[in-house]
mmCIF file of C-alpha atoms in Angstrom:
data_model
loop_
_atom_site.group_PDB
_atom_site.id
_atom_site.type_symbol
_atom_site.label_atom_id
_atom_site.label_comp_id
_atom_site.label_asym_id
_atom_site.label_seq_id
_atom_site.Cartn_x
_atom_site.Cartn_y
_atom_site.Cartn_z
ATOM 1 C CA MET A 1 51.904 -62.495 2.790
ATOM 2 C CA LYS A 2 50.660 -59.677 5.032
ATOM 3 C CA ILE A 3 51.782 -56.129 4.226
ATOM 4 C CA ASN A 4 52.038 -53.640 7.063
ATOM 5 C CA THR A 5 50.492 -50.635 5.326
ATOM 6 C CA LYS A 6 50.543 -48.556 8.510
ATOM 7 C CA THR A 7 54.312 -48.913 8.838
ATOM 8 C CA GLU A 8 54.837 -48.087 5.166
ATOM 9 C CA THR A 9 52.630 -44.991 5.473
ATOM 10 C CA MET A 10 54.604 -43.789 8.487
ATOM 11 C CA GLU A 11 57.907 -44.329 6.656
ATOM 12 C CA GLU A 12 56.625 -42.436 3.607
ATOM 13 C CA SER A 13 55.464 -39.597 5.856
ATOM 14 C CA LYS A 14 58.910 -39.376 7.471
ATOM 15 C CA LEU A 15 60.519 -39.373 4.018
ATOM 16 C CA ASP A 16 58.214 -36.578 2.817
ATOM 17 C CA THR A 17 58.972 -34.548 5.939
ATOM 18 C CA ARG A 18 62.712 -35.015 5.395
ATOM 19 C CA TYR A 19 62.467 -33.849 1.797
ATOM 20 C CA GLU A 20 60.264 -30.896 2.781
ATOM 21 C CA SER A 21 62.846 -29.886 5.371
ATOM 22 C CA LYS A 22 65.617 -29.941 2.765
ATOM 23 C CA ASP A 23 63.413 -28.024 0.337
ATOM 24 C CA ARG A 24 62.757 -25.363 2.967
ATOM 25 C CA VAL A 25 66.498 -24.866 3.537
ATOM 26 C CA LEU A 26 67.087 -24.423 -0.195
ATOM 27 C CA ILE A 27 64.120 -22.059 -0.582
ATOM 28 C CA CYS A 28 65.143 -19.941 2.400
ATOM 29 C CA PHE A 29 68.712 -19.709 1.140
ATOM 30 C CA ALA A 30 67.513 -18.609 -2.303
ATOM 31 C CA ALA A 31 65.117 -16.021 -0.888
ATOM 32 C CA PHE A 32 67.565 -14.495 1.591
ATOM 33 C CA SER A 33 70.528 -14.502 -0.797
ATOM 34 C CA SER A 34 68.545 -12.841 -3.589
ATOM 35 C CA GLY A 35 67.363 -10.100 -1.232
ATOM 36 C CA ILE A 36 70.911 -9.504 0.001
ATOM 37 C CA VAL A 37 72.313 -9.418 -3.551
ATOM 38 C CA LEU A 38 69.724 -6.848 -4.644
ATOM 39 C CA ILE A 39 70.630 -4.616 -1.703
ATOM 40 C CA LEU A 40 74.356 -5.026 -2.420
ATOM 41 C CA LEU A 41 73.857 -4.123 -6.071
ATOM 42 C CA ALA A 42 72.046 -0.946 -5.049
ATOM 43 C CA VAL A 43 74.703 -0.016 -2.478
ATOM 44 C CA LEU A 44 77.664 -0.785 -4.733
ATOM 45 C CA GLY A 45 76.063 0.442 -7.975
ATOM 46 C CA PRO A 46 75.349 3.919 -9.375
ATOM 47 C CA LEU A 47 72.532 4.477 -6.881
ATOM 48 C CA GLY A 48 75.001 4.201 -4.003
ATOM 49 C CA LEU A 49 78.798 4.078 -3.781
ATOM 50 C CA GLU A 50 79.426 3.601 -7.526
ATOM 51 C CA VAL A 51 81.891 0.791 -6.894
ATOM 52 C CA ILE A 52 80.351 -1.228 -9.735
ATOM 53 C CA LYS A 53 81.042 0.529 -13.048
ATOM 54 C CA PHE A 54 78.444 -0.476 -15.625
ATOM 55 C CA LYS A 55 79.513 -0.158 -19.239
ATOM 56 C CA THR A 56 76.574 1.806 -20.544
ATOM 57 C CA SER A 57 75.557 5.358 -21.414
ATOM 58 C CA GLN A 58 74.627 8.071 -18.926
ATOM 59 C CA SER A 59 70.974 7.379 -19.670
ATOM 60 C CA GLY A 60 71.646 3.707 -18.974
ATOM 61 C CA ILE A 61 73.184 4.643 -15.617
ATOM 62 C CA TRP A 62 70.074 6.624 -14.677
ATOM 63 C CA GLN A 63 67.882 3.705 -15.693
ATOM 64 C CA THR A 64 70.021 1.386 -13.565
ATOM 65 C CA GLN A 65 69.469 3.726 -10.626
ATOM 66 C CA GLY A 66 65.721 3.398 -11.162
ATOM 67 C CA GLN A 67 65.952 -0.395 -11.294
ATOM 68 C CA ASP A 68 68.047 -0.520 -8.109
ATOM 69 C CA LEU A 69 65.683 1.850 -6.327
ATOM 70 C CA ALA A 70 62.676 -0.344 -7.142
ATOM 71 C CA ASN A 71 64.586 -3.451 -6.074
ATOM 72 C CA VAL A 72 65.538 -1.972 -2.695
ATOM 73 C CA ILE A 73 62.067 -0.607 -1.974
ATOM 74 C CA LEU A 74 59.982 -3.524 -3.264
ATOM 75 C CA ILE A 75 61.680 -6.737 -4.411
ATOM 76 C CA ALA A 76 64.464 -7.131 -1.806
ATOM 77 C CA PRO A 77 62.074 -6.784 1.182
ATOM 78 C CA ILE A 78 59.698 -9.284 -0.438
ATOM 79 C CA CYS A 79 62.541 -11.793 -0.928
ATOM 80 C CA ILE A 80 63.666 -11.459 2.692
ATOM 81 C CA ALA A 81 60.058 -11.718 3.904
ATOM 82 C CA ALA A 82 59.614 -14.820 1.727
ATOM 83 C CA GLY A 83 62.606 -16.481 3.385
ATOM 84 C CA TYR A 84 61.437 -15.577 6.895
ATOM 85 C CA THR A 85 57.865 -16.768 6.336
ATOM 86 C CA GLN A 86 59.190 -19.969 4.776
ATOM 87 C CA ILE A 87 61.120 -20.635 7.992
ATOM 88 C CA LYS A 88 57.910 -20.076 9.939
ATOM 89 C CA ASN A 89 56.038 -22.331 7.493
ATOM 90 C CA HIS A 90 53.500 -19.549 6.908
ATOM 91 C CA SER A 91 51.102 -19.842 3.978
ATOM 92 C CA ILE A 92 51.943 -16.335 2.763
ATOM 93 C CA SER A 93 55.440 -17.522 1.810
ATOM 94 C CA LYS A 94 54.342 -19.121 -1.462
ATOM 95 C CA TYR A 95 52.782 -15.834 -2.578
ATOM 96 C CA LEU A 96 55.976 -13.898 -1.827
ATOM 97 C CA LEU A 97 58.250 -16.481 -3.463
ATOM 98 C CA THR A 98 56.177 -16.591 -6.629
ATOM 99 C CA PHE A 99 55.700 -12.824 -6.679
ATOM 100 C CA ALA A 100 59.423 -11.996 -6.777
ATOM 101 C CA SER A 101 60.783 -14.894 -8.846
ATOM 102 C CA LEU A 102 60.400 -13.729 -12.464
ATOM 103 C CA THR A 103 61.567 -10.214 -11.610
ATOM 104 C CA LEU A 104 64.804 -11.687 -10.236
ATOM 105 C CA ILE A 105 65.363 -13.680 -13.426
ATOM 106 C CA TYR A 106 64.634 -10.669 -15.642
ATOM 107 C CA THR A 107 66.918 -8.410 -13.588
ATOM 108 C CA GLY A 108 69.804 -10.887 -13.601
ATOM 109 C CA ILE A 109 69.585 -11.398 -17.357
ATOM 110 C CA SER A 110 69.252 -7.703 -18.232
ATOM 111 C CA TYR A 111 72.141 -6.675 -15.964
ATOM 112 C CA GLY A 112 74.320 -9.570 -17.076
ATOM 113 C CA ILE A 113 74.024 -9.256 -20.860
ATOM 114 C CA GLY A 114 73.007 -5.610 -21.253
ATOM 115 C CA GLN A 115 76.521 -4.129 -21.229
ATOM 116 C CA GLU A 116 77.970 -2.234 -24.203
ATOM 117 C CA TRP A 117 81.273 -4.110 -24.369
ATOM 118 C CA ASN A 118 82.258 -3.077 -27.900
ATOM 119 C CA HIS A 119 80.835 0.436 -28.009
ATOM 120 C CA PRO A 120 83.574 2.735 -29.420
ATOM 121 C CA ASN A 121 82.423 5.827 -27.499
ATOM 122 C CA LEU A 122 82.321 4.188 -24.088
ATOM 123 C CA THR A 123 85.786 4.165 -22.575
ATOM 124 C CA GLY A 124 86.874 4.073 -18.970
ATOM 125 C CA ASP A 125 87.531 1.792 -16.051
ATOM 126 C CA TYR A 126 84.500 -0.531 -16.270
ATOM 127 C CA ASN A 127 84.465 -3.455 -13.866
ATOM 128 C CA VAL A 128 80.918 -4.822 -14.062
ATOM 129 C CA GLN A 129 82.242 -8.167 -15.360
ATOM 130 C CA LYS A 130 83.788 -8.831 -11.936
ATOM 131 C CA TYR A 131 80.321 -8.961 -10.427
ATOM 132 C CA PHE A 132 78.845 -11.483 -12.871
ATOM 133 C CA TRP A 133 78.276 -13.938 -10.006
ATOM 134 C CA MET A 134 75.727 -11.581 -8.448
ATOM 135 C CA PHE A 135 73.658 -11.596 -11.639
ATOM 136 C CA LEU A 136 73.881 -15.397 -11.826
ATOM 137 C CA ILE A 137 72.684 -15.679 -8.232
ATOM 138 C CA LEU A 138 69.577 -13.635 -9.084
ATOM 139 C CA ILE A 139 68.755 -15.860 -12.063
ATOM 140 C CA ILE A 140 69.265 -19.137 -10.175
ATOM 141 C CA ASP A 141 67.477 -17.935 -7.034
ATOM 142 C CA GLY A 142 64.592 -16.736 -9.169
ATOM 143 C CA LEU A 143 64.246 -20.175 -10.765
ATOM 144 C CA ILE A 144 64.293 -21.910 -7.372
ATOM 145 C CA MET A 145 61.723 -19.530 -5.900
ATOM 146 C CA MET A 146 59.442 -19.816 -8.932
ATOM 147 C CA ILE A 147 59.463 -23.636 -9.057
ATOM 148 C CA PHE A 148 59.044 -24.257 -5.329
ATOM 149 C CA GLY A 149 56.657 -21.334 -4.897
ATOM 150 C CA LEU A 150 54.270 -22.626 -7.573
ATOM 151 C CA MET A 151 54.500 -26.177 -6.195
ATOM 152 C CA GLN A 152 53.089 -25.035 -2.859
ATOM 153 C CA PHE A 153 49.771 -23.841 -4.304
ATOM 154 C CA THR A 154 46.680 -26.061 -4.245
ATOM 155 C CA GLU A 155 43.273 -25.790 -5.921
ATOM 156 C CA ASP A 156 41.791 -24.534 -2.660
ATOM 157 C CA ASP A 157 43.950 -21.398 -2.758
ATOM 158 C CA ALA A 158 41.987 -19.758 -5.555
ATOM 159 C CA PRO A 159 39.140 -17.461 -4.420
ATOM 160 C CA ASP A 160 35.848 -16.944 -6.252
ATOM 161 C CA PHE A 161 35.854 -14.250 -8.929
ATOM 162 C CA ASN A 162 33.332 -12.027 -10.664
ATOM 163 C CA SER A 163 33.622 -13.072 -14.325
ATOM 164 C CA LYS A 164 32.273 -9.800 -15.735
ATOM 165 C CA GLY A 165 34.674 -7.705 -13.696
ATOM 166 C CA LEU A 166 37.594 -9.914 -14.740
ATOM 167 C CA LYS A 167 36.788 -9.482 -18.425
ATOM 168 C CA ARG A 168 36.600 -5.695 -18.163
ATOM 169 C CA TYR A 169 39.881 -5.608 -16.312
ATOM 170 C CA GLY A 170 41.540 -8.080 -18.692
ATOM 171 C CA PHE A 171 40.637 -6.074 -21.797
ATOM 172 C CA ALA A 172 41.867 -2.861 -20.137
ATOM 173 C CA VAL A 173 45.268 -4.424 -19.401
ATOM 174 C CA ILE A 174 45.483 -5.905 -22.905
ATOM 175 C CA GLY A 175 44.809 -2.453 -24.370
ATOM 176 C CA VAL A 176 47.566 -0.783 -22.360
ATOM 177 C CA LEU A 177 49.981 -3.650 -23.055
ATOM 178 C CA SER A 178 49.275 -3.190 -26.759
ATOM 179 C CA LEU A 179 50.217 0.496 -26.496
ATOM 180 C CA PHE A 180 53.426 -0.556 -24.751
ATOM 181 C CA ALA A 181 54.192 -3.057 -27.537
ATOM 182 C CA MET A 182 53.466 -0.473 -30.255
ATOM 183 C CA MET A 183 55.835 2.013 -28.593
ATOM 184 C CA TRP A 184 58.683 -0.512 -28.700
ATOM 185 C CA LEU A 185 57.801 -1.670 -32.240
ATOM 186 C CA LYS A 186 57.786 1.947 -33.415
ATOM 187 C CA GLU A 187 61.352 2.373 -32.133
ATOM 188 C CA ILE A 188 62.464 -0.884 -33.757
ATOM 189 C CA LEU A 189 61.041 0.237 -37.108
ATOM 190 C CA GLU A 190 62.884 3.552 -36.733
ATOM 191 C CA VAL A 191 66.147 1.652 -36.225
ATOM 192 C CA VAL A 192 65.482 -0.612 -39.206
ATOM 193 C CA LYS A 193 64.596 2.317 -41.457
ATOM 194 C CA TYR A 194 66.927 5.105 -40.253
ATOM 195 C CA GLY A 195 69.625 3.304 -38.269
ATOM 196 C CA ASP A 196 68.699 5.006 -34.985
ATOM 197 C CA THR A 197 65.762 6.152 -32.873
ATOM 198 C CA ALA A 198 64.548 9.741 -32.855
ATOM 199 C CA THR A 199 66.012 10.219 -29.364
ATOM 200 C CA GLY A 200 69.342 8.577 -30.221
ATOM 201 C CA SER A 201 68.822 5.834 -27.640
ATOM 202 C CA TYR A 202 69.829 3.077 -30.068
ATOM 203 C CA SER A 203 73.204 4.484 -31.087
ATOM 204 C CA ALA A 204 73.979 5.269 -27.437
ATOM 205 C CA THR A 205 73.326 1.722 -26.177
ATOM 206 C CA PRO A 206 72.486 -0.732 -28.990
ATOM 207 C CA VAL A 207 73.001 -3.864 -26.865
ATOM 208 C CA VAL A 208 70.663 -2.826 -24.079
ATOM 209 C CA PHE A 209 68.191 -1.569 -26.698
ATOM 210 C CA TRP A 210 67.839 -5.054 -28.177
ATOM 211 C CA VAL A 211 68.017 -6.848 -24.811
ATOM 212 C CA ILE A 212 65.100 -4.836 -23.415
ATOM 213 C CA ARG A 213 63.036 -5.034 -26.624
ATOM 214 C CA TYR A 214 63.512 -8.787 -26.919
ATOM 215 C CA LEU A 215 62.736 -9.378 -23.233
ATOM 216 C CA ASP A 216 59.672 -7.112 -23.271
ATOM 217 C CA LEU A 217 58.249 -8.108 -26.668
ATOM 218 C CA GLY A 218 59.209 -11.771 -26.267
ATOM 219 C CA LEU A 219 58.567 -12.253 -22.547
ATOM 220 C CA SER A 220 56.923 -9.460 -20.543
ATOM 221 C CA ILE A 221 54.126 -8.508 -22.954
ATOM 222 C CA PRO A 222 53.295 -12.077 -24.099
ATOM 223 C CA ILE A 223 53.153 -13.162 -20.433
ATOM 224 C CA GLY A 224 50.726 -10.304 -19.893
ATOM 225 C CA TYR A 225 48.501 -11.372 -22.787
ATOM 226 C CA ILE A 226 48.533 -15.026 -21.700
ATOM 227 C CA ALA A 227 47.843 -14.097 -18.082
ATOM 228 C CA MET A 228 44.871 -11.934 -19.015
ATOM 229 C CA TYR A 229 43.473 -14.695 -21.229
ATOM 230 C CA LEU A 230 43.769 -17.225 -18.407
ATOM 231 C CA LEU A 231 42.331 -14.736 -15.927
ATOM 232 C CA MET A 232 39.257 -14.241 -18.104
ATOM 233 C CA THR A 233 38.738 -17.905 -19.039
ATOM 234 C CA ARG A 234 39.911 -20.060 -16.101
ATOM 235 C CA PRO A 235 40.873 -17.831 -13.146
ATOM 236 C CA LYS A 236 40.686 -20.509 -10.439
ATOM 237 C CA ARG A 237 42.871 -23.029 -12.255
ATOM 238 C CA ALA A 238 45.371 -20.350 -13.289
ATOM 239 C CA PHE A 239 45.503 -18.603 -9.892
ATOM 240 C CA PRO A 240 49.193 -19.461 -9.136
ATOM 241 C CA LEU A 241 50.196 -18.243 -12.601
ATOM 242 C CA MET A 242 48.299 -15.022 -11.915
ATOM 243 C CA ILE A 243 50.428 -14.453 -8.811
ATOM 244 C CA LEU A 244 53.528 -15.102 -10.932
ATOM 245 C CA PHE A 245 52.423 -12.684 -13.648
ATOM 246 C CA PHE A 246 51.306 -9.883 -11.355
ATOM 247 C CA GLY A 247 54.461 -10.169 -9.279
ATOM 248 C CA PHE A 248 56.591 -9.943 -12.385
ATOM 249 C CA PHE A 249 54.638 -7.117 -13.913
ATOM 250 C CA ILE A 250 54.447 -5.109 -10.696
ATOM 251 C CA GLY A 251 58.194 -5.531 -10.206
ATOM 252 C CA MET A 252 58.948 -4.455 -13.752
ATOM 253 C CA ILE A 253 56.470 -1.596 -13.937
ATOM 254 C CA THR A 254 57.656 -0.232 -10.587
ATOM 255 C CA ALA A 255 61.216 -0.241 -11.907
ATOM 256 C CA VAL A 256 60.198 1.347 -15.221
ATOM 257 C CA ASN A 257 58.289 4.101 -13.431
ATOM 258 C CA ALA A 258 61.302 4.761 -11.207
ATOM 259 C CA MET A 259 63.514 4.919 -14.319
ATOM 260 C CA ALA A 260 61.105 7.273 -16.077
ATOM 261 C CA TRP A 261 60.984 9.715 -13.166
ATOM 262 C CA ILE A 262 64.761 9.733 -12.735
ATOM 263 C CA MET A 263 65.207 10.329 -16.474
ATOM 264 C CA PHE A 264 62.600 13.107 -16.321
ATOM 265 C CA LEU A 265 64.252 14.795 -13.336
ATOM 266 C CA ARG A 266 67.675 14.515 -15.003
ATOM 267 C CA ASN A 267 66.375 15.998 -18.287
ATOM 268 C CA ASP A 268 67.483 12.878 -20.144
ATOM 269 C CA PRO A 269 67.173 13.496 -23.922
ATOM 270 C CA GLU A 270 66.162 9.831 -24.355
ATOM 271 C CA PHE A 271 63.138 10.298 -22.096
ATOM 272 C CA GLN A 272 59.687 10.175 -23.702
ATOM 273 C CA THR A 273 56.963 12.131 -21.896
ATOM 274 C CA PHE A 274 54.310 9.675 -23.068
ATOM 275 C CA GLY A 275 56.109 7.033 -21.004
ATOM 276 C CA LEU A 276 55.077 8.638 -17.713
ATOM 277 C CA PHE A 277 51.397 8.327 -18.622
ATOM 278 C CA LEU A 278 51.691 4.850 -20.138
ATOM 279 C CA PHE A 279 53.800 3.317 -17.381
ATOM 280 C CA GLY A 280 51.811 5.100 -14.686
ATOM 281 C CA THR A 281 48.611 3.601 -16.093
ATOM 282 C CA LEU A 282 50.166 0.141 -16.271
ATOM 283 C CA GLY A 283 51.338 0.529 -12.690
ATOM 284 C CA PHE A 284 47.843 1.468 -11.519
ATOM 285 C CA LEU A 285 46.291 -1.493 -13.348
ATOM 286 C CA SER A 286 48.944 -3.910 -12.058
ATOM 287 C CA TYR A 287 48.660 -2.921 -8.393
ATOM 288 C CA GLY A 288 44.866 -2.711 -8.601
ATOM 289 C CA GLY A 289 44.586 -6.103 -10.262
ATOM 290 C CA PHE A 290 46.885 -7.727 -7.732
ATOM 291 C CA TYR A 291 44.844 -6.311 -4.847
ATOM 292 C CA TYR A 292 41.667 -7.696 -6.403
ATOM 293 C CA LEU A 293 43.349 -11.064 -6.906
ATOM 294 C CA ILE A 294 44.517 -11.650 -3.329
ATOM 295 C CA ARG A 295 42.305 -9.491 -1.142
ATOM 296 C CA LYS A 296 40.220 -12.489 -0.027
ATOM 297 C CA LYS A 297 43.186 -14.781 0.583
ATOM 298 C CA ILE A 298 45.654 -12.845 2.698
ATOM 299 C CA PRO A 299 44.471 -11.555 6.088
ATOM 300 C CA PHE A 300 46.130 -8.156 5.648
ATOM 301 C CA PHE A 301 44.022 -7.531 2.531
ATOM 302 C CA LYS A 302 40.754 -8.912 3.859
ATOM 303 C CA ARG A 303 37.946 -6.471 4.401
ATOM 304 C CA SER A 304 36.977 -5.877 8.023
#
């Protein structure tokens, strides 16, 4: 019996194209909707019209303003650009999708579960629960963008790296991440031993205290360690994961720096001066490392 392999190949190609078309619609919807939600949260939240009333302390409100500011300036434009470039089937889309994905998930989780619902000193007309769907959209969109963004990378996407330079950079990031971890662990030990932190941040917002410490010590910092290990040992194979890590860390460190400066300008008693230096250094290393990672791959970053 003769099998028409040419016909079967053509049918498989049409099927792949059909699935890719459906994938592109889903990806574009996720990218555009996440960008719009981030902008809406900033407009409706404490940074803008204050329609959304978060149940948190005044320091928590200032930190939310910093998060929203970073989202509007950095993450929302990247999400919208990711959707547009996906429509155009441009290769840069996978970088943008992967870059923003984990930050969206982190933001949705921290906003959604970081409210002080049972705090006795926080009373008033809080309505953040009515906007839970916006936080869910960020989490789901982030998952879609991460999965389909990573799937679009191939082995040919990874550039050649200088192994010595990568090791120096990796150890520098690990050192600063360790300082970050020790700062959070120091506060946790203060809570365990004395029932509060020296600045009173725990008693003011215990839920958000634990949410941020668990997310940072259990997710952000371990991702950083793993990413630096992969960067130093197998950079070409781990290139897509490097984009994921640097996108996440740049998104988070930009938000943390924005929070720190707002807290500093507001004379927040929970602000720690050391944080400006630490987070500023992490920001410099994150942006510098990301530039080094992609400068040979994206035309805008290529040397003339």
